[in-house]
């Protein structure tokens, strides 16, 4: 069965600082990997996805993520955080082109001014 | 493209009552998913449709839960004899056939008193 671990429940960074959110997955084959963001009272918005190919993927809002098969990781990064990035971030793994997503428990990002 | 819509956005009900939620996916998306999200957790998969066929159900989906997608367009999720443990955000997502990029609706927040 697939699973996702997000080790950091809560992270606080200063505006303008760099950000890295950790995600580790467990899946026997090549996974489909996703990062979603959820603002209070809002639905989930897809930031980026990895299916195959280049292991460094670019997403919206200046985010990027790197797939490392050897470490079973898919960490999310942003070079300079903006106050509007404060939200909950979820990593998810899927088994193929048409399957359920398994989500991590999320990381809440707080941005200080 | 108006996105995935869900109705109602909020539902308060008394224990033992039946409730029904509706999801309208992005037009032409053939896959539709239901997830449940409780406070402090990531979304958990409930069930999935391809067109009108229900292809997978989670063990979380007890006999009190039923979902339909009669014409392969909108879907309904019904909970019978609601319990306080059913209080959660119910999320709907849809995707197109060639990838697993799921677009989420804003959710229906259920409170069972």
PDB file of C-alpha atoms in Angstrom:
ATOM      1  CA  UNK A   1       0.000   0.000   0.000  1.00  0.00           C
ATOM      2  CA  UNK A   2       1.159   3.504  -0.705  1.00  0.00           C
ATOM      3  CA  UNK A   3       1.828   6.013   2.062  1.00  0.00           C
ATOM      4  CA  UNK A   4       3.178   9.533   2.529  1.00  0.00           C
ATOM      5  CA  UNK A   5       5.041  11.036   5.464  1.00  0.00           C
ATOM      6  CA  UNK A   6       5.385  14.746   6.042  1.00  0.00           C
ATOM      7  CA  UNK A   7       7.684  14.951   9.057  1.00  0.00           C
ATOM      8  CA  UNK A   8       7.130  18.638   9.799  1.00  0.00           C
ATOM      9  CA  UNK A   9       3.729  19.512  11.209  1.00  0.00           C
ATOM     10  CA  UNK A  10       4.413  23.233  11.458  1.00  0.00           C
ATOM     11  CA  UNK A  11       7.136  25.444   9.964  1.00  0.00           C
ATOM     12  CA  UNK A  12       7.711  29.151  10.483  1.00  0.00           C
ATOM     13  CA  UNK A  13       9.881  31.187   8.103  1.00  0.00           C
ATOM     14  CA  UNK A  14      10.526  34.863   7.646  1.00  0.00           C
ATOM     15  CA  UNK A  15       9.282  36.570   4.524  1.00  0.00           C
ATOM     16  CA  UNK A  16      12.009  36.498   1.903  1.00  0.00           C
ATOM     17  CA  UNK A  17      13.691  33.429   3.365  1.00  0.00           C
ATOM     18  CA  UNK A  18      13.980  30.159   1.495  1.00  0.00           C
ATOM     19  CA  UNK A  19      11.655  27.247   2.176  1.00  0.00           C
ATOM     20  CA  UNK A  20      11.888  23.475   1.984  1.00  0.00           C
ATOM     21  CA  UNK A  21       9.008  21.185   2.947  1.00  0.00           C
ATOM     22  CA  UNK A  22       9.811  17.513   3.287  1.00  0.00           C
ATOM     23  CA  UNK A  23       7.864  14.616   1.847  1.00  0.00           C
ATOM     24  CA  UNK A  24       8.723  10.919   1.909  1.00  0.00           C
ATOM     25  CA  UNK A  25       6.608   8.339   0.145  1.00  0.00           C
ATOM     26  CA  UNK A  26       6.288   4.594   0.112  1.00  0.00           C
ATOM     27  CA  UNK A  27       5.278   2.873  -3.110  1.00  0.00           C
ATOM     28  CA  UNK A  28       6.624  -0.144  -4.924  1.00  0.00           C
ATOM     29  CA  UNK A  29       6.725   1.223  -8.453  1.00  0.00           C
ATOM     30  CA  UNK A  30       7.265   4.626 -10.018  1.00  0.00           C
ATOM     31  CA  UNK A  31       4.856   6.927  -8.244  1.00  0.00           C
ATOM     32  CA  UNK A  32       2.819   9.847  -9.419  1.00  0.00           C
ATOM     33  CA  UNK A  33       3.652  12.633  -6.942  1.00  0.00           C
ATOM     34  CA  UNK A  34       1.832  15.851  -6.182  1.00  0.00           C
ATOM     35  CA  UNK A  35       1.997  18.889  -3.954  1.00  0.00           C
ATOM     36  CA  UNK A  36      -1.221  20.713  -3.086  1.00  0.00           C
ATOM     37  CA  UNK A  37      -1.803  23.886  -1.093  1.00  0.00           C
ATOM     38  CA  UNK A  38      -4.874  24.596   1.026  1.00  0.00           C
ATOM     39  CA  UNK A  39      -5.690  28.019   2.411  1.00  0.00           C
ATOM     40  CA  UNK A  40      -8.160  28.346   5.294  1.00  0.00           C
ATOM     41  CA  UNK A  41     -11.675  27.547   4.156  1.00  0.00           C
ATOM     42  CA  UNK A  42     -10.508  26.763   0.644  1.00  0.00           C
ATOM     43  CA  UNK A  43     -10.202  23.652  -1.439  1.00  0.00           C
ATOM     44  CA  UNK A  44      -6.932  22.113  -2.525  1.00  0.00           C
ATOM     45  CA  UNK A  45      -4.957  23.774  -5.288  1.00  0.00           C
ATOM     46  CA  UNK A  46      -2.392  21.803  -7.256  1.00  0.00           C
ATOM     47  CA  UNK A  47       1.089  23.360  -7.059  1.00  0.00           C
ATOM     48  CA  UNK A  48       3.008  20.832  -9.136  1.00  0.00           C
ATOM     49  CA  UNK A  49       3.205  17.203 -10.161  1.00  0.00           C
ATOM     50  CA  UNK A  50       5.744  14.568 -11.148  1.00  0.00           C
ATOM     51  CA  UNK A  51       4.904  11.705 -13.459  1.00  0.00           C
ATOM     52  CA  UNK A  52       8.200  10.903 -15.185  1.00  0.00           C
ATOM     53  CA  UNK A  53      11.192  12.523 -16.879  1.00  0.00           C
ATOM     54  CA  UNK A  54      13.097  15.415 -15.377  1.00  0.00           C
ATOM     55  CA  UNK A  55      13.277  14.936 -11.644  1.00  0.00           C
ATOM     56  CA  UNK A  56      13.174  18.680 -10.939  1.00  0.00           C
ATOM     57  CA  UNK A  57       9.688  19.992 -11.628  1.00  0.00           C
ATOM     58  CA  UNK A  58       8.477  23.551 -11.664  1.00  0.00           C
ATOM     59  CA  UNK A  59       5.083  24.594 -10.448  1.00  0.00           C
ATOM     60  CA  UNK A  60       2.950  27.626  -9.909  1.00  0.00           C
ATOM     61  CA  UNK A  61       3.713  30.507  -7.564  1.00  0.00           C
ATOM     62  CA  UNK A  62       7.476  29.994  -7.870  1.00  0.00           C
ATOM     63  CA  UNK A  63       7.514  26.540  -6.249  1.00  0.00           C
ATOM     64  CA  UNK A  64       9.635  23.629  -7.383  1.00  0.00           C
ATOM     65  CA  UNK A  65      10.121  20.043  -6.194  1.00  0.00           C
ATOM     66  CA  UNK A  66      12.759  17.405  -6.731  1.00  0.00           C
ATOM     67  CA  UNK A  67      12.041  13.693  -7.016  1.00  0.00           C
ATOM     68  CA  UNK A  68      14.783  11.549  -5.490  1.00  0.00           C
ATOM     69  CA  UNK A  69      14.064   7.884  -6.033  1.00  0.00           C
ATOM     70  CA  UNK A  70      16.985   6.724  -3.867  1.00  0.00           C
ATOM     71  CA  UNK A  71      15.625   8.641  -0.898  1.00  0.00           C
ATOM     72  CA  UNK A  72      11.913   8.121  -1.681  1.00  0.00           C
ATOM     73  CA  UNK A  73      11.497  11.853  -1.345  1.00  0.00           C
ATOM     74  CA  UNK A  74       9.727  14.661  -3.141  1.00  0.00           C
ATOM     75  CA  UNK A  75      10.616  17.841  -1.262  1.00  0.00           C
ATOM     76  CA  UNK A  76       9.004  21.166  -2.087  1.00  0.00           C
ATOM     77  CA  UNK A  77      11.143  24.294  -2.295  1.00  0.00           C
ATOM     78  CA  UNK A  78      10.790  28.006  -2.838  1.00  0.00           C
ATOM     79  CA  UNK A  79      13.755  30.407  -2.900  1.00  0.00           C
ATOM     80  CA  UNK A  80      11.932  33.379  -1.381  1.00  0.00           C
ATOM     81  CA  UNK A  81       8.716  33.060   0.598  1.00  0.00           C
ATOM     82  CA  UNK A  82       5.961  35.670   0.456  1.00  0.00           C
ATOM     83  CA  UNK A  83       3.480  36.338   3.264  1.00  0.00           C
ATOM     84  CA  UNK A  84       0.699  35.058   0.997  1.00  0.00           C
ATOM     85  CA  UNK A  85       2.319  31.601   0.980  1.00  0.00           C
ATOM     86  CA  UNK A  86       1.081  30.973   4.518  1.00  0.00           C
ATOM     87  CA  UNK A  87      -1.171  27.921   4.193  1.00  0.00           C
ATOM     88  CA  UNK A  88      -1.281  24.153   4.669  1.00  0.00           C
ATOM     89  CA  UNK A  89       0.744  22.094   2.207  1.00  0.00           C
ATOM     90  CA  UNK A  90      -0.027  18.484   1.351  1.00  0.00           C
ATOM     91  CA  UNK A  91       2.117  15.959  -0.456  1.00  0.00           C
ATOM     92  CA  UNK A  92       0.277  13.122  -2.205  1.00  0.00           C
ATOM     93  CA  UNK A  93       1.133   9.950  -4.084  1.00  0.00           C
ATOM     94  CA  UNK A  94      -0.887   8.127  -6.718  1.00  0.00           C
ATOM     95  CA  UNK A  95      -0.361   4.672  -8.182  1.00  0.00           C
ATOM     96  CA  UNK A  96      -1.078   5.464 -11.806  1.00  0.00           C
ATOM     97  CA  UNK A  97      -3.051   7.529 -14.237  1.00  0.00           C
ATOM     98  CA  UNK A  98      -6.400   6.806 -12.632  1.00  0.00           C
ATOM     99  CA  UNK A  99      -6.145   6.021  -8.981  1.00  0.00           C
ATOM    100  CA  UNK A 100      -6.842   7.443  -5.593  1.00  0.00           C
ATOM    101  CA  UNK A 101      -4.363   9.843  -4.074  1.00  0.00           C
ATOM    102  CA  UNK A 102      -2.867   9.109  -0.675  1.00  0.00           C
ATOM    103  CA  UNK A 103      -2.078  12.297   1.208  1.00  0.00           C
ATOM    104  CA  UNK A 104       0.297  13.121   3.995  1.00  0.00           C
ATOM    105  CA  UNK A 105      -0.916  14.822   7.141  1.00  0.00           C
ATOM    106  CA  UNK A 106       0.214  18.197   5.898  1.00  0.00           C
ATOM    107  CA  UNK A 107       2.654  20.913   6.921  1.00  0.00           C
ATOM    108  CA  UNK A 108       1.316  24.227   8.125  1.00  0.00           C
ATOM    109  CA  UNK A 109       3.478  27.111   6.961  1.00  0.00           C
ATOM    110  CA  UNK A 110       3.541  30.344   8.912  1.00  0.00           C
ATOM    111  CA  UNK A 111       5.301  33.373   7.439  1.00  0.00           C
ATOM    112  CA  UNK A 112       6.544  36.132   9.707  1.00  0.00           C
ATOM    113  CA  UNK A 113       7.051  39.669   8.440  1.00  0.00           C
TER     114      UNK A 113
ATOM    115  CA  UNK B   1     -14.059  25.925 -17.282  1.00  0.00           C
ATOM    116  CA  UNK B   2     -15.794  26.798 -14.055  1.00  0.00           C
ATOM    117  CA  UNK B   3     -13.978  24.294 -11.879  1.00  0.00           C
ATOM    118  CA  UNK B   4     -15.392  21.646  -9.579  1.00  0.00           C
ATOM    119  CA  UNK B   5     -18.410  22.812  -7.604  1.00  0.00           C
ATOM    120  CA  UNK B   6     -19.966  21.320  -4.501  1.00  0.00           C
ATOM    121  CA  UNK B   7     -23.273  21.935  -2.819  1.00  0.00           C
ATOM    122  CA  UNK B   8     -23.993  22.747  -0.081  1.00  0.00           C
ATOM    123  CA  UNK B   9     -20.839  24.355   1.264  1.00  0.00           C
ATOM    124  CA  UNK B  10     -21.951  23.821   4.836  1.00  0.00           C
ATOM    125  CA  UNK B  11     -24.413  21.385   6.401  1.00  0.00           C
ATOM    126  CA  UNK B  12     -25.421  21.122  10.040  1.00  0.00           C
ATOM    127  CA  UNK B  13     -27.554  18.164  10.961  1.00  0.00           C
ATOM    128  CA  UNK B  14     -28.665  16.231  13.984  1.00  0.00           C
ATOM    129  CA  UNK B  15     -27.395  12.754  14.716  1.00  0.00           C
ATOM    130  CA  UNK B  16     -29.480  10.123  13.014  1.00  0.00           C
ATOM    131  CA  UNK B  17     -30.552  12.298  10.087  1.00  0.00           C
ATOM    132  CA  UNK B  18     -29.691  11.574   6.466  1.00  0.00           C
ATOM    133  CA  UNK B  19     -27.704  14.048   4.375  1.00  0.00           C
ATOM    134  CA  UNK B  20     -26.854  14.250   0.686  1.00  0.00           C
ATOM    135  CA  UNK B  21     -24.080  16.203  -0.982  1.00  0.00           C
ATOM    136  CA  UNK B  22     -23.675  17.026  -4.643  1.00  0.00           C
ATOM    137  CA  UNK B  23     -20.551  17.414  -6.756  1.00  0.00           C
ATOM    138  CA  UNK B  24     -20.367  18.829 -10.277  1.00  0.00           C
ATOM    139  CA  UNK B  25     -17.017  18.004 -11.879  1.00  0.00           C
ATOM    140  CA  UNK B  26     -15.220  19.922 -14.581  1.00  0.00           C
ATOM    141  CA  UNK B  27     -17.088  19.239 -17.792  1.00  0.00           C
ATOM    142  CA  UNK B  28     -15.663  16.345 -19.830  1.00  0.00           C
ATOM    143  CA  UNK B  29     -13.705  14.994 -16.867  1.00  0.00           C
ATOM    144  CA  UNK B  30     -14.555  11.318 -16.825  1.00  0.00           C
ATOM    145  CA  UNK B  31     -13.179  10.542 -13.384  1.00  0.00           C
ATOM    146  CA  UNK B  32     -14.664  11.716 -10.121  1.00  0.00           C
ATOM    147  CA  UNK B  33     -13.347  11.152  -6.605  1.00  0.00           C
ATOM    148  CA  UNK B  34     -14.703  11.670  -3.102  1.00  0.00           C
ATOM    149  CA  UNK B  35     -12.406  12.309  -0.143  1.00  0.00           C
ATOM    150  CA  UNK B  36     -13.004  13.107   3.515  1.00  0.00           C
ATOM    151  CA  UNK B  37     -10.802  15.458   5.542  1.00  0.00           C
ATOM    152  CA  UNK B  38     -10.895  15.795   9.295  1.00  0.00           C
ATOM    153  CA  UNK B  39      -9.207  18.522  11.299  1.00  0.00           C
ATOM    154  CA  UNK B  40      -5.434  18.313  11.215  1.00  0.00           C
ATOM    155  CA  UNK B  41      -5.373  15.509   8.680  1.00  0.00           C
ATOM    156  CA  UNK B  42      -4.895  15.156   4.973  1.00  0.00           C
ATOM    157  CA  UNK B  43      -7.770  14.086   2.744  1.00  0.00           C
ATOM    158  CA  UNK B  44      -8.648  10.379   2.854  1.00  0.00           C
ATOM    159  CA  UNK B  45      -9.996   8.568  -0.189  1.00  0.00           C
ATOM    160  CA  UNK B  46     -13.595   7.379  -0.053  1.00  0.00           C
ATOM    161  CA  UNK B  47     -14.623   6.309  -3.550  1.00  0.00           C
ATOM    162  CA  UNK B  48     -13.977   6.840  -7.258  1.00  0.00           C
ATOM    163  CA  UNK B  49     -16.008   6.780 -10.464  1.00  0.00           C
ATOM    164  CA  UNK B  50     -15.013   6.430 -14.054  1.00  0.00           C
ATOM    165  CA  UNK B  51     -17.974   7.757 -15.985  1.00  0.00           C
ATOM    166  CA  UNK B  52     -20.966   6.201 -14.206  1.00  0.00           C
ATOM    167  CA  UNK B  53     -19.126   3.125 -12.903  1.00  0.00           C
ATOM    168  CA  UNK B  54     -18.011   3.086  -9.271  1.00  0.00           C
ATOM    169  CA  UNK B  55     -14.608   1.416  -9.541  1.00  0.00           C
ATOM    170  CA  UNK B  56     -13.214   1.559  -6.040  1.00  0.00           C
ATOM    171  CA  UNK B  57     -14.497   2.065  -2.503  1.00  0.00           C
ATOM    172  CA  UNK B  58     -12.458   2.551   0.619  1.00  0.00           C
ATOM    173  CA  UNK B  59     -13.064   0.501   3.730  1.00  0.00           C
ATOM    174  CA  UNK B  60     -13.810   3.890   5.289  1.00  0.00           C
ATOM    175  CA  UNK B  61     -17.037   3.905   3.286  1.00  0.00           C
ATOM    176  CA  UNK B  62     -19.360   2.084   5.669  1.00  0.00           C
ATOM    177  CA  UNK B  63     -22.776   0.742   4.730  1.00  0.00           C
ATOM    178  CA  UNK B  64     -24.260   4.076   5.766  1.00  0.00           C
ATOM    179  CA  UNK B  65     -22.451   5.804   2.915  1.00  0.00           C
ATOM    180  CA  UNK B  66     -23.547   5.546  -0.694  1.00  0.00           C
ATOM    181  CA  UNK B  67     -22.376   7.395  -3.770  1.00  0.00           C
ATOM    182  CA  UNK B  68     -23.793   7.598  -7.250  1.00  0.00           C
ATOM    183  CA  UNK B  69     -22.933   9.139 -10.580  1.00  0.00           C
ATOM    184  CA  UNK B  70     -25.984   8.190 -12.627  1.00  0.00           C
ATOM    185  CA  UNK B  71     -25.198   9.789 -15.971  1.00  0.00           C
ATOM    186  CA  UNK B  72     -21.487  10.102 -15.687  1.00  0.00           C
ATOM    187  CA  UNK B  73     -21.700  13.807 -14.903  1.00  0.00           C
ATOM    188  CA  UNK B  74     -22.558  15.035 -11.384  1.00  0.00           C
ATOM    189  CA  UNK B  75     -22.282  12.792  -8.348  1.00  0.00           C
ATOM    190  CA  UNK B  76     -24.063  12.542  -5.021  1.00  0.00           C
ATOM    191  CA  UNK B  77     -22.780  11.259  -1.704  1.00  0.00           C
ATOM    192  CA  UNK B  78     -25.402  10.240   0.841  1.00  0.00           C
ATOM    193  CA  UNK B  79     -24.813   9.502   4.490  1.00  0.00           C
ATOM    194  CA  UNK B  80     -27.622   7.733   6.302  1.00  0.00           C
ATOM    195  CA  UNK B  81     -28.173   7.833  10.066  1.00  0.00           C
ATOM    196  CA  UNK B  82     -25.372  10.347  10.585  1.00  0.00           C
ATOM    197  CA  UNK B  83     -23.075  10.013  13.582  1.00  0.00           C
ATOM    198  CA  UNK B  84     -20.919  12.644  15.274  1.00  0.00           C
ATOM    199  CA  UNK B  85     -17.857  10.913  13.855  1.00  0.00           C
ATOM    200  CA  UNK B  86     -19.072  11.782  10.363  1.00  0.00           C
ATOM    201  CA  UNK B  87     -18.328  15.456  11.013  1.00  0.00           C
ATOM    202  CA  UNK B  88     -15.682  16.398   8.467  1.00  0.00           C
ATOM    203  CA  UNK B  89     -15.011  18.211   5.213  1.00  0.00           C
ATOM    204  CA  UNK B  90     -16.139  16.175   2.219  1.00  0.00           C
ATOM    205  CA  UNK B  91     -14.093  16.941  -0.875  1.00  0.00           C
ATOM    206  CA  UNK B  92     -14.822  16.086  -4.462  1.00  0.00           C
ATOM    207  CA  UNK B  93     -12.231  16.004  -7.245  1.00  0.00           C
ATOM    208  CA  UNK B  94     -12.284  15.264 -10.944  1.00  0.00           C
ATOM    209  CA  UNK B  95      -9.678  14.349 -13.524  1.00  0.00           C
ATOM    210  CA  UNK B  96      -9.292  13.607 -17.206  1.00  0.00           C
ATOM    211  CA  UNK B  97      -8.402  10.196 -18.508  1.00  0.00           C
ATOM    212  CA  UNK B  98      -4.772  10.570 -19.502  1.00  0.00           C
ATOM    213  CA  UNK B  99      -3.281  11.596 -16.189  1.00  0.00           C
ATOM    214  CA  UNK B 100      -4.074  11.663 -12.526  1.00  0.00           C
ATOM    215  CA  UNK B 101      -4.120  15.426 -12.077  1.00  0.00           C
ATOM    216  CA  UNK B 102      -7.086  15.838  -9.778  1.00  0.00           C
ATOM    217  CA  UNK B 103      -8.846  19.171  -9.433  1.00  0.00           C
ATOM    218  CA  UNK B 104     -10.624  19.691  -6.148  1.00  0.00           C
ATOM    219  CA  UNK B 105     -13.828  21.483  -5.286  1.00  0.00           C
ATOM    220  CA  UNK B 106     -14.213  23.767  -2.258  1.00  0.00           C
ATOM    221  CA  UNK B 107     -15.726  20.989  -0.150  1.00  0.00           C
ATOM    222  CA  UNK B 108     -18.837  20.506   1.956  1.00  0.00           C
ATOM    223  CA  UNK B 109     -18.309  20.923   5.672  1.00  0.00           C
ATOM    224  CA  UNK B 110     -20.594  18.603   7.639  1.00  0.00           C
ATOM    225  CA  UNK B 111     -21.302  19.138  11.323  1.00  0.00           C
ATOM    226  CA  UNK B 112     -23.295  16.474  13.120  1.00  0.00           C
ATOM    227  CA  UNK B 113     -24.742  17.617  16.439  1.00  0.00           C
TER     228      UNK B 113
END
